[in-house]
CSV table of C-alpha atoms in Angstrom, one decimal:
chain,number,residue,atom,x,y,z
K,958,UNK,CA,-17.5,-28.7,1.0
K,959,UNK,CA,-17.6,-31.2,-2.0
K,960,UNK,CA,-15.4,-29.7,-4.4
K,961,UNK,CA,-16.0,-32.7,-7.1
K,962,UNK,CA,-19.4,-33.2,-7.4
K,963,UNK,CA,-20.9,-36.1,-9.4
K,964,UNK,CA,-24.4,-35.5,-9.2
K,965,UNK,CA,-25.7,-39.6,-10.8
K,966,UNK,CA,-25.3,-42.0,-8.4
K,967,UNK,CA,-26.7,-44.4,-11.2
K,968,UNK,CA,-26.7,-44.7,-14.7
K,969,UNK,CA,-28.0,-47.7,-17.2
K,970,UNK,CA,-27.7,-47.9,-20.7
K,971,UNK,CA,-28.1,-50.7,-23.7
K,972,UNK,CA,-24.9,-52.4,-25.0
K,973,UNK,CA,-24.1,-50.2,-27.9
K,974,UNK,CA,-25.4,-46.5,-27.2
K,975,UNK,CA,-23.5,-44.0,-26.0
K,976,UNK,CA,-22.3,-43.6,-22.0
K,977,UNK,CA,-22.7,-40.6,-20.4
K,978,UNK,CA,-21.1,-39.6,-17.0
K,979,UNK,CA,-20.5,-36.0,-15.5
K,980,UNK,CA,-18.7,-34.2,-13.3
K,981,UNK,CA,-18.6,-30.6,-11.9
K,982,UNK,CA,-15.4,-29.3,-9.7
K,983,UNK,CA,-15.8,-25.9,-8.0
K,984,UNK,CA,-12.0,-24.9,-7.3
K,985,UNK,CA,-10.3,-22.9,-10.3
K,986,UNK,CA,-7.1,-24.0,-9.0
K,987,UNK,CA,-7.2,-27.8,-10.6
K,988,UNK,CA,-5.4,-28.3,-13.6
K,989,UNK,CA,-5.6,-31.5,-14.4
K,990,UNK,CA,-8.6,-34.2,-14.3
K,991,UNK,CA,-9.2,-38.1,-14.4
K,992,UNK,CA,-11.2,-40.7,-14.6
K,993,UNK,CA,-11.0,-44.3,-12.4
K,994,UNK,CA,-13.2,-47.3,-13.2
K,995,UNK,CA,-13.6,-49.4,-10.1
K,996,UNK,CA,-14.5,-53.0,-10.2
K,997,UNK,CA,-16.1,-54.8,-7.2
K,998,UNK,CA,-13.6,-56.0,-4.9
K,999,UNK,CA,-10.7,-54.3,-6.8
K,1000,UNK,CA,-8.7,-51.1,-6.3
K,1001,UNK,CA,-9.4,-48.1,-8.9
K,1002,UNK,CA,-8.1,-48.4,-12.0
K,1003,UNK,CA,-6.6,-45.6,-14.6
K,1004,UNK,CA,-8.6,-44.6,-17.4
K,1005,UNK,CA,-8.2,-41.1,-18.8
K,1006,UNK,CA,-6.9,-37.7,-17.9
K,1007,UNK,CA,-6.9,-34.9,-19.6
K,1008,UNK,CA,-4.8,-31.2,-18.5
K,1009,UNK,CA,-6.4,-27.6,-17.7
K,1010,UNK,CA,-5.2,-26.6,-21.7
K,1011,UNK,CA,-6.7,-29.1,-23.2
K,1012,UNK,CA,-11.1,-29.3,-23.9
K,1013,UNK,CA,-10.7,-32.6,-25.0
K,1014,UNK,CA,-8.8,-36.1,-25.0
K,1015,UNK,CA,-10.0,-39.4,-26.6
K,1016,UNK,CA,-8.6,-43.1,-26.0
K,1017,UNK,CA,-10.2,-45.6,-27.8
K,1018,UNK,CA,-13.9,-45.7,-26.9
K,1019,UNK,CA,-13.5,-43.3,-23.9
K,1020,UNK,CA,-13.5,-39.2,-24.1
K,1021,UNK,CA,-12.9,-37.0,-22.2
K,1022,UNK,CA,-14.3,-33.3,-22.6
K,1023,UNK,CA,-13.1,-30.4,-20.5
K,1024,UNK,CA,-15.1,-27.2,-19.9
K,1025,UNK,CA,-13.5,-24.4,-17.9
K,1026,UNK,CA,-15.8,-22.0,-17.6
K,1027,UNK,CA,-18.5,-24.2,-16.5
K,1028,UNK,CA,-16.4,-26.3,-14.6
K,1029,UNK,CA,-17.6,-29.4,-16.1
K,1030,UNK,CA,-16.2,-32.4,-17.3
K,1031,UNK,CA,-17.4,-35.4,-18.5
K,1032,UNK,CA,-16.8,-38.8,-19.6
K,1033,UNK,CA,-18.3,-40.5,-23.2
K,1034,UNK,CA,-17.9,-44.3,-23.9
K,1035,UNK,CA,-18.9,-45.0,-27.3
K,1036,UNK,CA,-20.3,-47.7,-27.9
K,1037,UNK,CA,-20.7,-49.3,-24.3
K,1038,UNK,CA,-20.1,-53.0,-23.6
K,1039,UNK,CA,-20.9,-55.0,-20.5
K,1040,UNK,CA,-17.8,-55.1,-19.7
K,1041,UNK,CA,-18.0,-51.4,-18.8
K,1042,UNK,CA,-20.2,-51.7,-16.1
K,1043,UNK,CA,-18.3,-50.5,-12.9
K,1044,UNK,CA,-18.3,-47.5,-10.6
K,1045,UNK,CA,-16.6,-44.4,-12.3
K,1046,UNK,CA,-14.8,-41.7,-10.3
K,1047,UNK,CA,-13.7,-38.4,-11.7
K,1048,UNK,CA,-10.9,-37.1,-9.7
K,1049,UNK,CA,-9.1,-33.3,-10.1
K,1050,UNK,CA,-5.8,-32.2,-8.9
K,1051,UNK,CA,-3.4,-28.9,-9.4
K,1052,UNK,CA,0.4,-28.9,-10.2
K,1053,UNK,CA,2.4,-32.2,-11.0
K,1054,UNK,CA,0.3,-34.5,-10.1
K,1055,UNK,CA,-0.2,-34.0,-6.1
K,1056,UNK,CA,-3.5,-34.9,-4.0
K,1057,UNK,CA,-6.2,-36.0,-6.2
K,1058,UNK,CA,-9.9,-34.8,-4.6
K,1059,UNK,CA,-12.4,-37.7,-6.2
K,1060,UNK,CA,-16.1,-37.6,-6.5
K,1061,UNK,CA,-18.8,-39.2,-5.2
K,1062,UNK,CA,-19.0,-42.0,-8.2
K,1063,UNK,CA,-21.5,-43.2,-11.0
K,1064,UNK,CA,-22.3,-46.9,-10.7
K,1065,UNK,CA,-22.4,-47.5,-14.6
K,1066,UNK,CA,-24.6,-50.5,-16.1
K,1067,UNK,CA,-24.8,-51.8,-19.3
K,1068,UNK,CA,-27.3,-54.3,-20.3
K,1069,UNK,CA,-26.2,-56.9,-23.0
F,270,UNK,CA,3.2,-57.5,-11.0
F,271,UNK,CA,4.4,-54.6,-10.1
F,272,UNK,CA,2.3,-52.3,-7.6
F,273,UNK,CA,0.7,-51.5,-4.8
F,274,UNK,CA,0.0,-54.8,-1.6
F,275,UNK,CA,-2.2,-53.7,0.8
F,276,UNK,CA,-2.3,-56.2,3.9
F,277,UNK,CA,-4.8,-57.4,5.0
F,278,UNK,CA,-7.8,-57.6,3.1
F,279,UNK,CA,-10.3,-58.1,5.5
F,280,UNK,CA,-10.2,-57.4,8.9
F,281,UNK,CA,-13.1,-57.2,11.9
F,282,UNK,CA,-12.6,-55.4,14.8
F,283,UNK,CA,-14.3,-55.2,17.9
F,284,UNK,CA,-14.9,-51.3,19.4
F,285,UNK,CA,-11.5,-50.0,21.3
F,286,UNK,CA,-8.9,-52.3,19.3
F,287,UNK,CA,-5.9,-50.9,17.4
F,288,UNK,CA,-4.5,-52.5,14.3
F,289,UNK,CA,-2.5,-51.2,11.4
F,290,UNK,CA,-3.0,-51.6,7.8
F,291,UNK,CA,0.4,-52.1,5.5
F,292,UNK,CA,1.0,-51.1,2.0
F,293,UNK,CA,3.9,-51.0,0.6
F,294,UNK,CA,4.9,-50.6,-3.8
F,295,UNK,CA,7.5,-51.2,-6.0
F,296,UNK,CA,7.3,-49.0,-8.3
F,297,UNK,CA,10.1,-46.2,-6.7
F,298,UNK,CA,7.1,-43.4,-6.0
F,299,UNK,CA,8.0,-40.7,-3.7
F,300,UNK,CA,4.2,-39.8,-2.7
F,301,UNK,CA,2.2,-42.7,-1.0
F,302,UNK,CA,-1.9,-42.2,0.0
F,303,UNK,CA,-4.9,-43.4,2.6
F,304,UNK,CA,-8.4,-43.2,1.1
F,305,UNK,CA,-11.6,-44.6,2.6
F,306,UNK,CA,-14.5,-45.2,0.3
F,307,UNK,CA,-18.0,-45.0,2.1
F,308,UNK,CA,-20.9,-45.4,-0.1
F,309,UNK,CA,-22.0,-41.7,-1.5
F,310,UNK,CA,-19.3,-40.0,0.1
F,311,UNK,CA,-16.5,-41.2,-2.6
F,312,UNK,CA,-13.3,-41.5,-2.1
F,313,UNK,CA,-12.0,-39.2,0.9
F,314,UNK,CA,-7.9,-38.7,1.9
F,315,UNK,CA,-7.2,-39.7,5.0
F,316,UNK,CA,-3.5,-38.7,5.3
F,317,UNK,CA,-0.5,-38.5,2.4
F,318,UNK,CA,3.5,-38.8,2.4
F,319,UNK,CA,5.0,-36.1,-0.4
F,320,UNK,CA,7.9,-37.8,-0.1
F,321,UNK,CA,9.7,-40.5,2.2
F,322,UNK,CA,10.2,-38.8,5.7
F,323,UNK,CA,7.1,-36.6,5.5
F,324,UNK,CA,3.5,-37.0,6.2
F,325,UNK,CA,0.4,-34.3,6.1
F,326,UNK,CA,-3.4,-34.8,7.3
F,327,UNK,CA,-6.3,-35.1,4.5
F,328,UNK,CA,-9.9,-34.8,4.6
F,329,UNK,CA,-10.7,-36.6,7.5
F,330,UNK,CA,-8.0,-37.4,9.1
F,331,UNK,CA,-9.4,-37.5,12.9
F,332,UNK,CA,-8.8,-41.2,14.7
F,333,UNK,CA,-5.8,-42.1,12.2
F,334,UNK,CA,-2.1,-42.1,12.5
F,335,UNK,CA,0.4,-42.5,9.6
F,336,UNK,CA,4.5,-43.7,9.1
F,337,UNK,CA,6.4,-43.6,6.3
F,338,UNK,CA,8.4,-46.1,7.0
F,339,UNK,CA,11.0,-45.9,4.2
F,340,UNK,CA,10.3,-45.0,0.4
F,341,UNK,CA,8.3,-48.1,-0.7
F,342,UNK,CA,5.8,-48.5,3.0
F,343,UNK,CA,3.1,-46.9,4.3
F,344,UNK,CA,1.3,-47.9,6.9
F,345,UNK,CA,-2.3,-46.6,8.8
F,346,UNK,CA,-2.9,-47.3,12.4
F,347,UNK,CA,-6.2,-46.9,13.9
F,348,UNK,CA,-5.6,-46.6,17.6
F,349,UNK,CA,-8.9,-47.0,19.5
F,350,UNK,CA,-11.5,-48.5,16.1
F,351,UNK,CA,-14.6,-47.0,16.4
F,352,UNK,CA,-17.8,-48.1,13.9
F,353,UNK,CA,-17.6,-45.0,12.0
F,354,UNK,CA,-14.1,-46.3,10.8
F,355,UNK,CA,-16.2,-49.4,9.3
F,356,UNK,CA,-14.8,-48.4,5.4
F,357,UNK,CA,-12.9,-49.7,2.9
F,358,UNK,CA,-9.7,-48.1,2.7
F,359,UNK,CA,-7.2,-48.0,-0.4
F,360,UNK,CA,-3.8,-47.1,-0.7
F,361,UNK,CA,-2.0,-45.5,-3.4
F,362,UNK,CA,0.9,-44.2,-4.8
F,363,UNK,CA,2.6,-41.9,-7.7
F,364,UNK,CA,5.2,-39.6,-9.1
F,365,UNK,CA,5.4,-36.2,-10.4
F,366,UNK,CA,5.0,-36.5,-14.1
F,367,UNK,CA,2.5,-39.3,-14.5
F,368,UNK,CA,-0.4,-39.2,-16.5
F,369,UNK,CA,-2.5,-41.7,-14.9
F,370,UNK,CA,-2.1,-40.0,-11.3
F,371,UNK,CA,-2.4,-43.1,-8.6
F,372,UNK,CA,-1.9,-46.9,-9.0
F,373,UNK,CA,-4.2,-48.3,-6.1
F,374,UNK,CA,-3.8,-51.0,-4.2
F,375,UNK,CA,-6.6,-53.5,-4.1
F,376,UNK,CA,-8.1,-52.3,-1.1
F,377,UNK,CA,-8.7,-53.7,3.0
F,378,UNK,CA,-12.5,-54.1,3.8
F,379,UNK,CA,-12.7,-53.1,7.7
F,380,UNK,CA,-15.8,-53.8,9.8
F,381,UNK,CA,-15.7,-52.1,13.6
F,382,UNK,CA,-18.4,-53.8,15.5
């Protein structure tokens, strides 16, 4: 039973628009939520969380937007730069921080 | 830098060998982690240490054994490889409080042929 589901294995868009990635949990009991970017070769990296009280949190270029009652999350980059292209994992946990349960990834291009 | 080491970083096995993967960080965590990555499955826990002294099973934790050998290692042993362990695995670590969740280590490429 996948409990975080990310439902695009893909996505491309132009240098400059708008990034898009989703994510869909099905256990109420997570509280908190994250993002990874993962480079080839590398270990996943930290990118944004944001907590069960929360709808939204915003770093930069990166959001993150937080809907309960749909159990949907989802990531925005604004504007994208090539340098974002990498696999993105959402990831959900409950209480401090314990086992994270990831998704299945978005491999993320953008084209100069 | 400060982090997680995983050793080694690529290893081939042939069918029925054992080996054990090391991590070990520096950053005084209590809770250390095995993943496996296989493409469209994601990232998947294979076993976790809470805290130094204690270990629990994961997702798929079936063919892997675990010791937390003090605070900073954590090591995975795969007894008798099989090709379904061919995976990249990734270790990780954090504390109660953080806000980034896990630091990762950089990850051992394993091929059972």
């Amino acid at each position: 039973d996948q409990q975080v589901k990310q439902n695009s294995p893909s996505l491309s868009v132009q240098e400059g628009r708008i990034s898009i990635l989703n994510c869909d949990y099905t256990n109420s009991m997570f509280d908190y939520f994250l993002w990874y970017k993962k480079y080839p070769a590398e270990g996943p990296t930290f990118l944004i969380s944001i907590s069960s009280i929360k709808d939204k949190n915003e770093d930069g270029r990166f959001t993150v937007f937080l809907n309960k009652s749909a159990k949907h999350l989802s990531l925005h980059i604004v504007p994208s730069q090539p340098g974002d292209s990498a696999v993105y994992f959402c990831a959900a946990g409950g209480t401090s921080y314990g086992k994270l349960t990831f998704g299945q990834g978005t491999i993320l291009t953008v084209h100069p | 830098n400060a982090g997680v080491t995983q050793t080694p970083k690529f290893q081939v096995l042939k069918t029925g060998q054992s080996m054990t993967l090391q991590c070990a960080q520096d950053m005084n965590h209590n809770s250390m982690y095995w993943y496996r990555q296989d493409p469209g499955m994601g990232l998947r826990l294979i076993y976790y240490s809470a805290s130094e002294g204690t270990t629990d099973k994961g997702e798929v934790p079936n063919g892997y054994n675990v010791s937390r050998l003090n605070k900073r290692e954590f090591s995975l042993r795969l007894e008798s490889a099989a090709p379904s362990q061919t995976s990249v695995y990734f270790c990780a670590s954090s504390e109660v409080g953080q806000d980034y969740g896990y630091t990762f280590g950089s990850g051992t490429r394993l091929t059972v042929v």
